Short mmCIF file of C-alpha atoms and ligand atoms in Angstrom, two decimals:
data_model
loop_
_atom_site.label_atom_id
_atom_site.label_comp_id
_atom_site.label_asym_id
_atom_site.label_seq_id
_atom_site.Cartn_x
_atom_site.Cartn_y
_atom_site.Cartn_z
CA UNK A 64 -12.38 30.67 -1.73
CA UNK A 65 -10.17 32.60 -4.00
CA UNK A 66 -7.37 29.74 -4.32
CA UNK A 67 -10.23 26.84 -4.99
CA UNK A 68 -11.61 28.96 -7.37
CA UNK A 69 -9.00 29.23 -9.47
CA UNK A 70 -7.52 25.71 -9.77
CA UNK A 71 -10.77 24.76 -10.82
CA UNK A 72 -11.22 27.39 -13.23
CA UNK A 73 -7.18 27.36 -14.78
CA UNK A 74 -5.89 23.89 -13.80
CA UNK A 75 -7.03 21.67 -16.86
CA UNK A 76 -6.64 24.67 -19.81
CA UNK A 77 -3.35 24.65 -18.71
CA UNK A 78 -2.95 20.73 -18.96
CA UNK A 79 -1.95 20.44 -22.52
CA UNK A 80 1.05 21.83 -24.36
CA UNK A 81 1.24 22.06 -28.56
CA UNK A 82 4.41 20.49 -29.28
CA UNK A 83 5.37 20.63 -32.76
CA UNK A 84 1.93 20.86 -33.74
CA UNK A 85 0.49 18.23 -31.46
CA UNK A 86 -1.44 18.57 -28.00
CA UNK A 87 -0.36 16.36 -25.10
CA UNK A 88 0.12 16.44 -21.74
CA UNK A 89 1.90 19.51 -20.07
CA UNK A 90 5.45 18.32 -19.15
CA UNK A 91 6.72 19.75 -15.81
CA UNK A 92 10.38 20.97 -16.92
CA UNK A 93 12.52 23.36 -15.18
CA UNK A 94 12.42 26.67 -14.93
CA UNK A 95 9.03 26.21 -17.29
CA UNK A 96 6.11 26.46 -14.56
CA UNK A 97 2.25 27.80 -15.32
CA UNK A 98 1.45 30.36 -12.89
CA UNK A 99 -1.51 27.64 -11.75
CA UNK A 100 0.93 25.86 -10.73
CA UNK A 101 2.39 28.40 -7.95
CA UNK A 102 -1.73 28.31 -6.47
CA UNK A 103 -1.02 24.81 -5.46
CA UNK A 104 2.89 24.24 -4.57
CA UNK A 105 2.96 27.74 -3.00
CA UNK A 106 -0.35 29.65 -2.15
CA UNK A 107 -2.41 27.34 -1.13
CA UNK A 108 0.52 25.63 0.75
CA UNK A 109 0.80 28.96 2.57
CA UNK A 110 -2.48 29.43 3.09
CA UNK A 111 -3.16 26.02 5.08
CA UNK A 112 0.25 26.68 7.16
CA UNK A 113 -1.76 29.55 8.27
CA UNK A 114 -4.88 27.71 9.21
CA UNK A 115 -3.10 24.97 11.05
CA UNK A 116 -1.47 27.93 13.02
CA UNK A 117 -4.25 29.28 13.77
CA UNK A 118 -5.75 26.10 15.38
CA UNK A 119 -2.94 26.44 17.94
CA UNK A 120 -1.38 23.71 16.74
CA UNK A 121 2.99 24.07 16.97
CA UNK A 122 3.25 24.13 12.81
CA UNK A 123 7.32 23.30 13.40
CA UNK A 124 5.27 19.57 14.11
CA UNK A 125 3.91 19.83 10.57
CA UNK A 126 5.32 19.35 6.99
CA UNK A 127 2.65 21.37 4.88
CA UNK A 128 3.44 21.25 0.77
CA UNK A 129 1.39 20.64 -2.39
CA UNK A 130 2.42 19.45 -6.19
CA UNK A 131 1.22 18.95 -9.67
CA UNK A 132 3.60 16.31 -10.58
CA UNK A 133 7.35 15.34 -10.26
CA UNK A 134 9.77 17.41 -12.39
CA UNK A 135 10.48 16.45 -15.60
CA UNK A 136 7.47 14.19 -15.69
CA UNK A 137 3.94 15.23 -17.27
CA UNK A 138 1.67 17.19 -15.31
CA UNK A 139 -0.62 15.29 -12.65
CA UNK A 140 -4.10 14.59 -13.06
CA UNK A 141 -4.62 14.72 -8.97
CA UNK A 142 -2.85 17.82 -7.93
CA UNK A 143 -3.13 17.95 -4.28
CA UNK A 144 -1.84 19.93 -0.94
CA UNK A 145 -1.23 17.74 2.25
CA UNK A 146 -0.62 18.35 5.72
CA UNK A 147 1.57 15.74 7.37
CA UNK A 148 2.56 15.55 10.99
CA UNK A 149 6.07 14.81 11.29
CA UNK A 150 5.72 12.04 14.31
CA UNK A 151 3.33 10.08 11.56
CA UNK A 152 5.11 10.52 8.05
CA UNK A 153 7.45 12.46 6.25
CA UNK A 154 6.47 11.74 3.13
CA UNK A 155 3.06 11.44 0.83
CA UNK A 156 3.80 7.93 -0.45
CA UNK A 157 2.80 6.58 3.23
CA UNK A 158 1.51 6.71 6.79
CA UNK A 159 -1.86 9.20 6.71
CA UNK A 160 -2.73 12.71 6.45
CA UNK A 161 -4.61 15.36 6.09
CA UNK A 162 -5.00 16.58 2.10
CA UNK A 163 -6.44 18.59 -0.37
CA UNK A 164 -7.33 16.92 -3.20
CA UNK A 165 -8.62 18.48 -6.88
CA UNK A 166 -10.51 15.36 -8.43
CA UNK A 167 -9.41 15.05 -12.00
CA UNK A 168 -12.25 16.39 -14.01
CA UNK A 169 -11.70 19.56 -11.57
CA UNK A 170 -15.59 19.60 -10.38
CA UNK A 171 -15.06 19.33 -6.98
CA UNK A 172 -12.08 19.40 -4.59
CA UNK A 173 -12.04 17.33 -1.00
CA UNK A 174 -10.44 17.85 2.25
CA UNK A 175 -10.00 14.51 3.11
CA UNK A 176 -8.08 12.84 5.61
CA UNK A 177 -6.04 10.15 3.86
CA UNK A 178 -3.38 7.52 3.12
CA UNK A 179 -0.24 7.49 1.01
CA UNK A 180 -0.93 4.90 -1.57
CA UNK A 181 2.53 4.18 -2.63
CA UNK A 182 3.39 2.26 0.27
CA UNK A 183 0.02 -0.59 -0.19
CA UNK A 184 1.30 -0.92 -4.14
CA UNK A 185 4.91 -1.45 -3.09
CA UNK A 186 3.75 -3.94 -0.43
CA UNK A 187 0.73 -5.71 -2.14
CA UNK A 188 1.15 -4.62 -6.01
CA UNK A 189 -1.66 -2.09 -7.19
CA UNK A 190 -4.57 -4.75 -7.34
CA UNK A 191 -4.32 -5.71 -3.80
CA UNK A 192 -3.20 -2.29 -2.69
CA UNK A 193 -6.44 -1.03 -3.65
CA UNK A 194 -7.95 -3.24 -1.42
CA UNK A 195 -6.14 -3.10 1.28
CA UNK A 196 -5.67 0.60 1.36
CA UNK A 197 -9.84 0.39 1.73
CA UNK A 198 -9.49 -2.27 4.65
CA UNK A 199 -7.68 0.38 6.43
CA UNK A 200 -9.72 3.14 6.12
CA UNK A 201 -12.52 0.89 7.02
CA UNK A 202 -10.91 -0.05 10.38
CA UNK A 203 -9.87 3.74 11.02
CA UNK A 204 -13.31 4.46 10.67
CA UNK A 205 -14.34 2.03 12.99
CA UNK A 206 -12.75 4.75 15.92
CA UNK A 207 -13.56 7.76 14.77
CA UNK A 208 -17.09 9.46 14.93
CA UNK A 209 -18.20 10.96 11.00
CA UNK A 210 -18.95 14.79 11.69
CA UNK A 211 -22.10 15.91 10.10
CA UNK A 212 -21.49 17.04 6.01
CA UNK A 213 -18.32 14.65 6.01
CA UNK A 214 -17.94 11.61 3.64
CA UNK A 215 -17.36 8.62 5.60
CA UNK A 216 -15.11 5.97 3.63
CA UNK A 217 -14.50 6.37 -0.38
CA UNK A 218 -14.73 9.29 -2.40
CA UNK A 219 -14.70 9.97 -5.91
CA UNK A 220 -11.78 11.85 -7.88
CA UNK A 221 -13.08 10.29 -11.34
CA UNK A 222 -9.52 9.36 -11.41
CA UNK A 223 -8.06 7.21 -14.22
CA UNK A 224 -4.21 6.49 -12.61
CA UNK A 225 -3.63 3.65 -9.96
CA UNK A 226 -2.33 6.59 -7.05
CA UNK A 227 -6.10 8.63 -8.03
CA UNK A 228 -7.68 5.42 -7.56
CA UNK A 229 -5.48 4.93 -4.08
CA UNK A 230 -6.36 8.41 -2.77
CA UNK A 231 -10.36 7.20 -4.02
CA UNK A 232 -10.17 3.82 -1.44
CA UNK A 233 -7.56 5.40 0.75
CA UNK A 234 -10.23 8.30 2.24
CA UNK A 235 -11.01 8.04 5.88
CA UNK A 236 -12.99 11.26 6.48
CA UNK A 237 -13.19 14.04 4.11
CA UNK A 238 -15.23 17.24 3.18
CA UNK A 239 -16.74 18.12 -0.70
CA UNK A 240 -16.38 21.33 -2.07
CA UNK A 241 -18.10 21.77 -5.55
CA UNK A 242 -16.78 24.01 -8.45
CA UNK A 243 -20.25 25.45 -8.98
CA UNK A 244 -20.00 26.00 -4.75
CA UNK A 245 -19.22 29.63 -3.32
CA UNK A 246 -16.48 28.13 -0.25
CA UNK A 247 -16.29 30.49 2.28
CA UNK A 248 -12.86 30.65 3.77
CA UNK A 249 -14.43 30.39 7.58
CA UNK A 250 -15.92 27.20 6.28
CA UNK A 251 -13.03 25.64 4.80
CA UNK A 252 -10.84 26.93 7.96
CA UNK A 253 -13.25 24.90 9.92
CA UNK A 254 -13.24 22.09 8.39
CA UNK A 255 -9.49 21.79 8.57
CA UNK A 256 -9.69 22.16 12.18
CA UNK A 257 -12.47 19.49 12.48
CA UNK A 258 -9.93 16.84 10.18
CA UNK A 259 -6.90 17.97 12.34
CA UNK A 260 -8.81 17.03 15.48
CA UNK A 261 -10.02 13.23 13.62
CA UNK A 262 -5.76 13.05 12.72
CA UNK A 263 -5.11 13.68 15.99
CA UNK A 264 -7.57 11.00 17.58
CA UNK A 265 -6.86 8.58 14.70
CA UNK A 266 -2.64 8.79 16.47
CA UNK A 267 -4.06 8.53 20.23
CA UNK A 268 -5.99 5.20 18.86
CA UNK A 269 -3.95 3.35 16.37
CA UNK A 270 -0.66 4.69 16.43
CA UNK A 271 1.34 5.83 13.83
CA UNK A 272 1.20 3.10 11.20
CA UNK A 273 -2.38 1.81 10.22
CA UNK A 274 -1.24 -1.55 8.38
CA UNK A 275 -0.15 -2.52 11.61
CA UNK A 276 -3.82 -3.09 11.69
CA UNK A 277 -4.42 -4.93 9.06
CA UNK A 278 -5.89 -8.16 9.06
CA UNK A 279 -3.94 -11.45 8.06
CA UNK A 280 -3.83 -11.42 4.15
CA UNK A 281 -6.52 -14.06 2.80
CA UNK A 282 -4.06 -17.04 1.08
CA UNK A 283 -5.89 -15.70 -2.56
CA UNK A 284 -4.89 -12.36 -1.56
CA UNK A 285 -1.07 -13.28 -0.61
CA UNK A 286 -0.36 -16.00 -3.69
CA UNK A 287 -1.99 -12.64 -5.85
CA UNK A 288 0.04 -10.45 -4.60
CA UNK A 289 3.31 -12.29 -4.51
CA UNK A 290 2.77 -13.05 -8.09
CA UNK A 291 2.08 -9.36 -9.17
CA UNK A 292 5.18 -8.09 -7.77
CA UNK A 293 7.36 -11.03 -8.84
CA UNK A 294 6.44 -9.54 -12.13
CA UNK A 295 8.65 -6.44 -11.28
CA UNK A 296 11.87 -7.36 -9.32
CA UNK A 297 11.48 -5.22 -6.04
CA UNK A 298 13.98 -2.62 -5.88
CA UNK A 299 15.06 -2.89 -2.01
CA UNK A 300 18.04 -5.64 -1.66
CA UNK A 301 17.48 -8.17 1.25
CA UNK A 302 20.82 -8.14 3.69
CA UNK A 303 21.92 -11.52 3.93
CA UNK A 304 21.78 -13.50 7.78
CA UNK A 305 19.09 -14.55 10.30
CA UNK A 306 16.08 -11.96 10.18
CA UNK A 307 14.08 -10.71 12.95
CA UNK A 308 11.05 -12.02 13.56
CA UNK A 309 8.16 -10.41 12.09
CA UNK A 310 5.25 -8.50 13.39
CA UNK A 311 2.08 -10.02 14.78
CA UNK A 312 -1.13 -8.96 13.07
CA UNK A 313 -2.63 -6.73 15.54
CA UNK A 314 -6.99 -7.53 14.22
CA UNK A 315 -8.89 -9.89 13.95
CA UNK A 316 -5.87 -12.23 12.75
CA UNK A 317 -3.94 -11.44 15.99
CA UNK A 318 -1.72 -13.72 17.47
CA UNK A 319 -0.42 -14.71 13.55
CA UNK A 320 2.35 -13.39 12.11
CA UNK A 321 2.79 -11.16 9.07
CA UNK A 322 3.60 -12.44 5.88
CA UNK A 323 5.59 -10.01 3.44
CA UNK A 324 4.46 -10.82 -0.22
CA UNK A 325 7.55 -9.29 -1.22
CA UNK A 326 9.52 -12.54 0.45
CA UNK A 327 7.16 -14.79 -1.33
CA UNK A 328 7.71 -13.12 -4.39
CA UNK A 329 11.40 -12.87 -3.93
CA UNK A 330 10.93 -16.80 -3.97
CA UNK A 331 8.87 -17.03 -6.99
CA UNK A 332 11.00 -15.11 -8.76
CA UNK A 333 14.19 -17.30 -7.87
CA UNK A 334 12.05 -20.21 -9.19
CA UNK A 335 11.59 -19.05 -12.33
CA UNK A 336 8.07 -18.75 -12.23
CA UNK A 337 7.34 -22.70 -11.87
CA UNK A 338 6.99 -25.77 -9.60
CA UNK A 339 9.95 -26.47 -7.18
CA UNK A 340 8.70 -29.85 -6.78
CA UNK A 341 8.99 -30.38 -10.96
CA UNK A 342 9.74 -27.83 -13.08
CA UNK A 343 7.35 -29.30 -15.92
CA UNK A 344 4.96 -29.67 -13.73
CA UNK A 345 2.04 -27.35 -15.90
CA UNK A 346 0.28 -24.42 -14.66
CA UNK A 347 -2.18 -21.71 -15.71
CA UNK A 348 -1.08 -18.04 -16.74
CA UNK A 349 -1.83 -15.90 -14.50
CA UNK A 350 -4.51 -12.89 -16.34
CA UNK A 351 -2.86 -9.82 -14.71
CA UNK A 352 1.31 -10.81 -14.82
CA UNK A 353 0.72 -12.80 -18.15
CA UNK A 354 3.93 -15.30 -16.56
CA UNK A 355 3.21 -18.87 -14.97
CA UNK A 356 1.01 -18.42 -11.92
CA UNK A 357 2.59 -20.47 -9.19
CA UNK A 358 2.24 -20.38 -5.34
CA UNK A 359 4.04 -19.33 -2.33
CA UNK A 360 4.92 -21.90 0.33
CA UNK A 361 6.62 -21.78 3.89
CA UNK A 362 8.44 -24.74 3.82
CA UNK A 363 8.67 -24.49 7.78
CA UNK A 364 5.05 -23.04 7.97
CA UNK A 365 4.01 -19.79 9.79
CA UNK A 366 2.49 -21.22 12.31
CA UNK A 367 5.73 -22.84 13.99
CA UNK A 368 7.38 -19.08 13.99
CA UNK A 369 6.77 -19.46 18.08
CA UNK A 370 9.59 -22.21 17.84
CA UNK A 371 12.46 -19.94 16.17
CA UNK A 372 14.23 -16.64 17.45
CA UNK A 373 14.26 -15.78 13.35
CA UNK A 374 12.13 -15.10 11.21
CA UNK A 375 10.79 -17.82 8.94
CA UNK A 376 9.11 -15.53 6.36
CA UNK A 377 12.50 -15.35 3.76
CA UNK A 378 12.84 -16.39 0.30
CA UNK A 379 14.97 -18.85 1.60
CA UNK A 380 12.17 -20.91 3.67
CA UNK A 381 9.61 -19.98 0.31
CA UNK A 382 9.13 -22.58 -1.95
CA UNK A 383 6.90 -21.90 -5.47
CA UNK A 384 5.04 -24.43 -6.12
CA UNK A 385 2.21 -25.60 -8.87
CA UNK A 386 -1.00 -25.44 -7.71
CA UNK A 387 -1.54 -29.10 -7.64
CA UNK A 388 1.53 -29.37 -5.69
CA UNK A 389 0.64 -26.71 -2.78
CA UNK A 390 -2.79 -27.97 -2.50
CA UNK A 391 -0.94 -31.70 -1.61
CA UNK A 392 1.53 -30.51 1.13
CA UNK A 393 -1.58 -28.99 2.64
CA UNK A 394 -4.44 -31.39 2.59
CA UNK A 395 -2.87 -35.25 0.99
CA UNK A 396 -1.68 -37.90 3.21
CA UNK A 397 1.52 -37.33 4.71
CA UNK A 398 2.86 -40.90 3.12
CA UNK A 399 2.03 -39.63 -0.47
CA UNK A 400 4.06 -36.28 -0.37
CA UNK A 401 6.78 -37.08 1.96
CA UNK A 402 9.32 -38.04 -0.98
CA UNK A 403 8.81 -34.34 -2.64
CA UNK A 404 9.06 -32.62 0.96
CA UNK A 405 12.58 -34.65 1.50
CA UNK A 406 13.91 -33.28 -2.00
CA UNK A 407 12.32 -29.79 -1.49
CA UNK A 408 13.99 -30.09 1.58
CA UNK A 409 17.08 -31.09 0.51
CA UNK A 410 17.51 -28.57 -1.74
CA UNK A 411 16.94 -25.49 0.76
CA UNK A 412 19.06 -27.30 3.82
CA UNK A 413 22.15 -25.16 3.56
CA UNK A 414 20.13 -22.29 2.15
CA UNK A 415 17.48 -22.24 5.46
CA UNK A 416 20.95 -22.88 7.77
CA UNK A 417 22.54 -19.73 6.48
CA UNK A 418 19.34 -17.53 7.75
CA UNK A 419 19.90 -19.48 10.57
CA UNK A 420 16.59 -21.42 10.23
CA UNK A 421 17.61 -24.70 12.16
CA UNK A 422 15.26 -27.37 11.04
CA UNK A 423 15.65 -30.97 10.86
CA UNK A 424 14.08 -33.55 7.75
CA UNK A 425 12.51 -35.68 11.01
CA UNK A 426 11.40 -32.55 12.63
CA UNK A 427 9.75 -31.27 9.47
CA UNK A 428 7.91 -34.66 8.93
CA UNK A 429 6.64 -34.26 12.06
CA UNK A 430 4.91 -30.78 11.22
CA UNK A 431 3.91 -31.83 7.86
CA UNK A 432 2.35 -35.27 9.76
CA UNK A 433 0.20 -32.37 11.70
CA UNK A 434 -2.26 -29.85 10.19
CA UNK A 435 -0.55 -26.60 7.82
CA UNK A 436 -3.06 -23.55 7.96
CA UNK A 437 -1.05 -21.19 6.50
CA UNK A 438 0.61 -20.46 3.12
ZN1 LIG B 685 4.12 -29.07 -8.91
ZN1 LIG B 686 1.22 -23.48 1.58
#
C-alpha cells in the first residue's frame, strides 16, 4: 500500500533537523510541517474514513485522525492513525481503539486494536501502568476469538518512550505488516473490517471502560503506585465534602471496592513522605521516587465501606505510615497498637467528619479488635 510504503520509506530521514550545525530531533512548529507528515495526519486518515465507510458502518459514530507529535514538541517516535468510536472514547489517551501504529525503527507497522495508555500512567504511575494496561488486554482477550495471522496480546514497536511501551502491553488483537512486505490494499481493508468487528464485540461484552475490569490492585502494587505518583502532585483538585462511594471491582476481586492510588498518594504526600504514627520513625528510599517510601493506610479499612453511604477511600481516611508501623495495625495484638490508633485517630477526627465519615474511637477499636485485609 502506497501510504505504508512511504512512511516507512520517508518517516525517520525526516526525523532530524540541523540546527545551528547540530542534528536533533525534528521539532513540530507551526506552519513548518514535512510533507510525511500530511501521509499520516491527513492521507492515511482519509483513507481509513473510507474503509470504515465502506464496512457499512455510520462513520458520523467514528472520530478517525492520526499524528506525529503535539505541536511545538519534537517529532514522535510512534506516529500512529486511530479509529475511535465516539460511544467508547473521544480521545487517544483512554478507553480502546482501533490504530495504526508505525513501530519506531519503521520495519513494520500494526493494525492493532488497542488502549490509550495515558489514562493507566495517570491512574497507576508508568511502572504499574504498564502492567496493568497488560492485565487488561489479557482479560479482553479472554472474550474475543484471535483470527488466523493476528497477534494475540503484546506486540513489539522497539519503542524506547513510556506511551511506545503502553501501546507494546496495551495490544489486544492486531495485524503485522512488514516494510520489506508488498500490502495489498484489499488485505489491509480486510483486516480493518475483521478489528472493527473484534471492537465491536469487545463493547457488546465489557462495556465501554475495560478497567472496570480490572482486578483488585495487589497491596505491593497499590503502596507502589501511590508512592510513584506522590512523587508528582496530581494535577486534578479533589472538591471538598462527602464522596460517593466507589466502584466495585467487577473480576475476580468482585464484591471489593476500588482503591484510587491517587487518594493514597494525595495522603502520602500531605504526610510529608513519613510515618503518621512518628515522624522519625526510619524508613527505606524508595529505588524509583528516590523520597522516603512509606505506606498507604485506610484508617476505617475498605472492607467496612458496606457500613457508610460515602466513600472511605479519601486522603482524609489515608494515613502514611512506616512500614513497621502498617505491618502492626494489621497483624500485632490489638492491646499493643491501640495507643497509636487513638492518636492517629485523634488527629483525623474533624478531618474524617468533614467528608462526612462518621466513625467513633470505640467503634474503630472494635474493627481494629477484628481482622484488616485490606490496605
Ligand atoms: Zn512508623
Ligand atoms: Zn493497611
Amino acid at each position: 500500500m502506497l501510504e505504508l510504503d512511504r512512511v516507512f520509506a520517508e518517516y525517520l530521514p525526516n526525523s532530524e533537523e540541523v540546527v545551528a550545525g547540530e542534528k536533533s530531533r525534528r521539532q513540530l512548529l507551526p506552519g513548518k510541517a514535512a510533507d510525511i507528515d500530511a501521509v499520516i495526519t491527513q492521507r492515511l486518515p482519509e483513507l481509513l474514513t473510507t474503509f470504515v465507510e465502506e464496512t457499512g458502518r455510520d462513520i458520523s459514530r467514528y472520530r478517525v485522525y492520526g499524528s506525529v507529535g503535539q505541536l511545538n514538541w519534537t517529532l514522535a517516535y510512534i506516529p500512529w492513525v486511530a479509529i475511535l468510536r465516539r460511544d467508547i472514547t473521544r480521545s487517544t489517551e483512554r478507553g480502546y481503539y482501533v490504530v495504526l501504529l508505525f513501530s519506531q525503527d519503521m520495519q513494520s507497522c500494526f493494525l492493532s486494536l488497542n488502549q490509550g495508555f495515558t489514562q493507566f500512567r495517570k491512574t497507576f504511575g508508568e511502572k504499574i501502568g504498564k502492567k496493568k494496561v497488560l492485565q487488561v488486554a489479557n482479560i479482553a482477550l479472554q472474550n474475543l476469538a484471535v483470527p488466523e495471522g493476528f497477534i494475540a496480546g503484546r506486540l513489539s514497536l522497539s519503542a524506547s518512550t513510556g506511551l511506545g511501551e503502553g501501546y507494546e502491553n496495551g495490544a489486544i488483537v492486531s495485524r503485522e505488516y512488514s516494510a520489506k512486505q508488498d500490502v495489498s490494499e484489499a488485505q489491509f481493508r480486510a483486516d480493518l473490517a475483521t478489528l472493527l468487528g473484534l471492537y465491536d464485540q469487545l463493547e457488546q461484552k465489557l462495556g465501554p471502560s475495560l478497567l472496570d475490569h480490572l482486578d483488585l490492585l495487589s497491596s505491593d502494587d497499590y503502596q507502589e503506585a501511590a508512592n510513584e505518583i506522590a512523587k508528582k502532585p496530581p494535577a486534578s483538585v479533589l472538591t471538598a465534602g462527602a464522596k460517593p462511594r466507589p466502584d466495585k471491582v467487577l473480576g475476580k476481586g468482585a464484591n471489593k471496592y476500588k482503591r484510587d492510588p491517587e487518594m493514597a498518594a494525595l495522603a502520602i504526600m500531605a504526610a510529608n513522605h513519613r510515618c503518621e504514627i512518628d515522624e522519625d520513625h526510619e524508613t527505606f528510599t524508595s529505588r524509583r521516587t528516590k523520597q522516603p517510601f512509606v505506606e498507604a493506610h485506610h484508617l476505617v479499612p475498605m472492607q467496612h465501606q458496606d457500613g457508610f453511604e460515602v466513600s472511605l477511600d479519601v486522603p482524609e481516611n489515608i494515613v502514611a505510615l512506616c512500614p513497621g508501623c502498617h505491618r502492626k495495625l494489621h497483624h500485632a495484638r490489638f492491646g499493643d497498637f491501640k495507643s497509636l490508633l487513638q492518636k492517629v485517630f485523634l488527629a483525623r477526627e474533624s478531618q474524617l467528619a468533614a467528608r462526612s465519615i462518621m466513625v467513633g474511637l470505640p467503634a474503630l477499636n472494635d474493627i481494629y479488635k477484628g481482622d484488616v485485609d485490606e490496605d
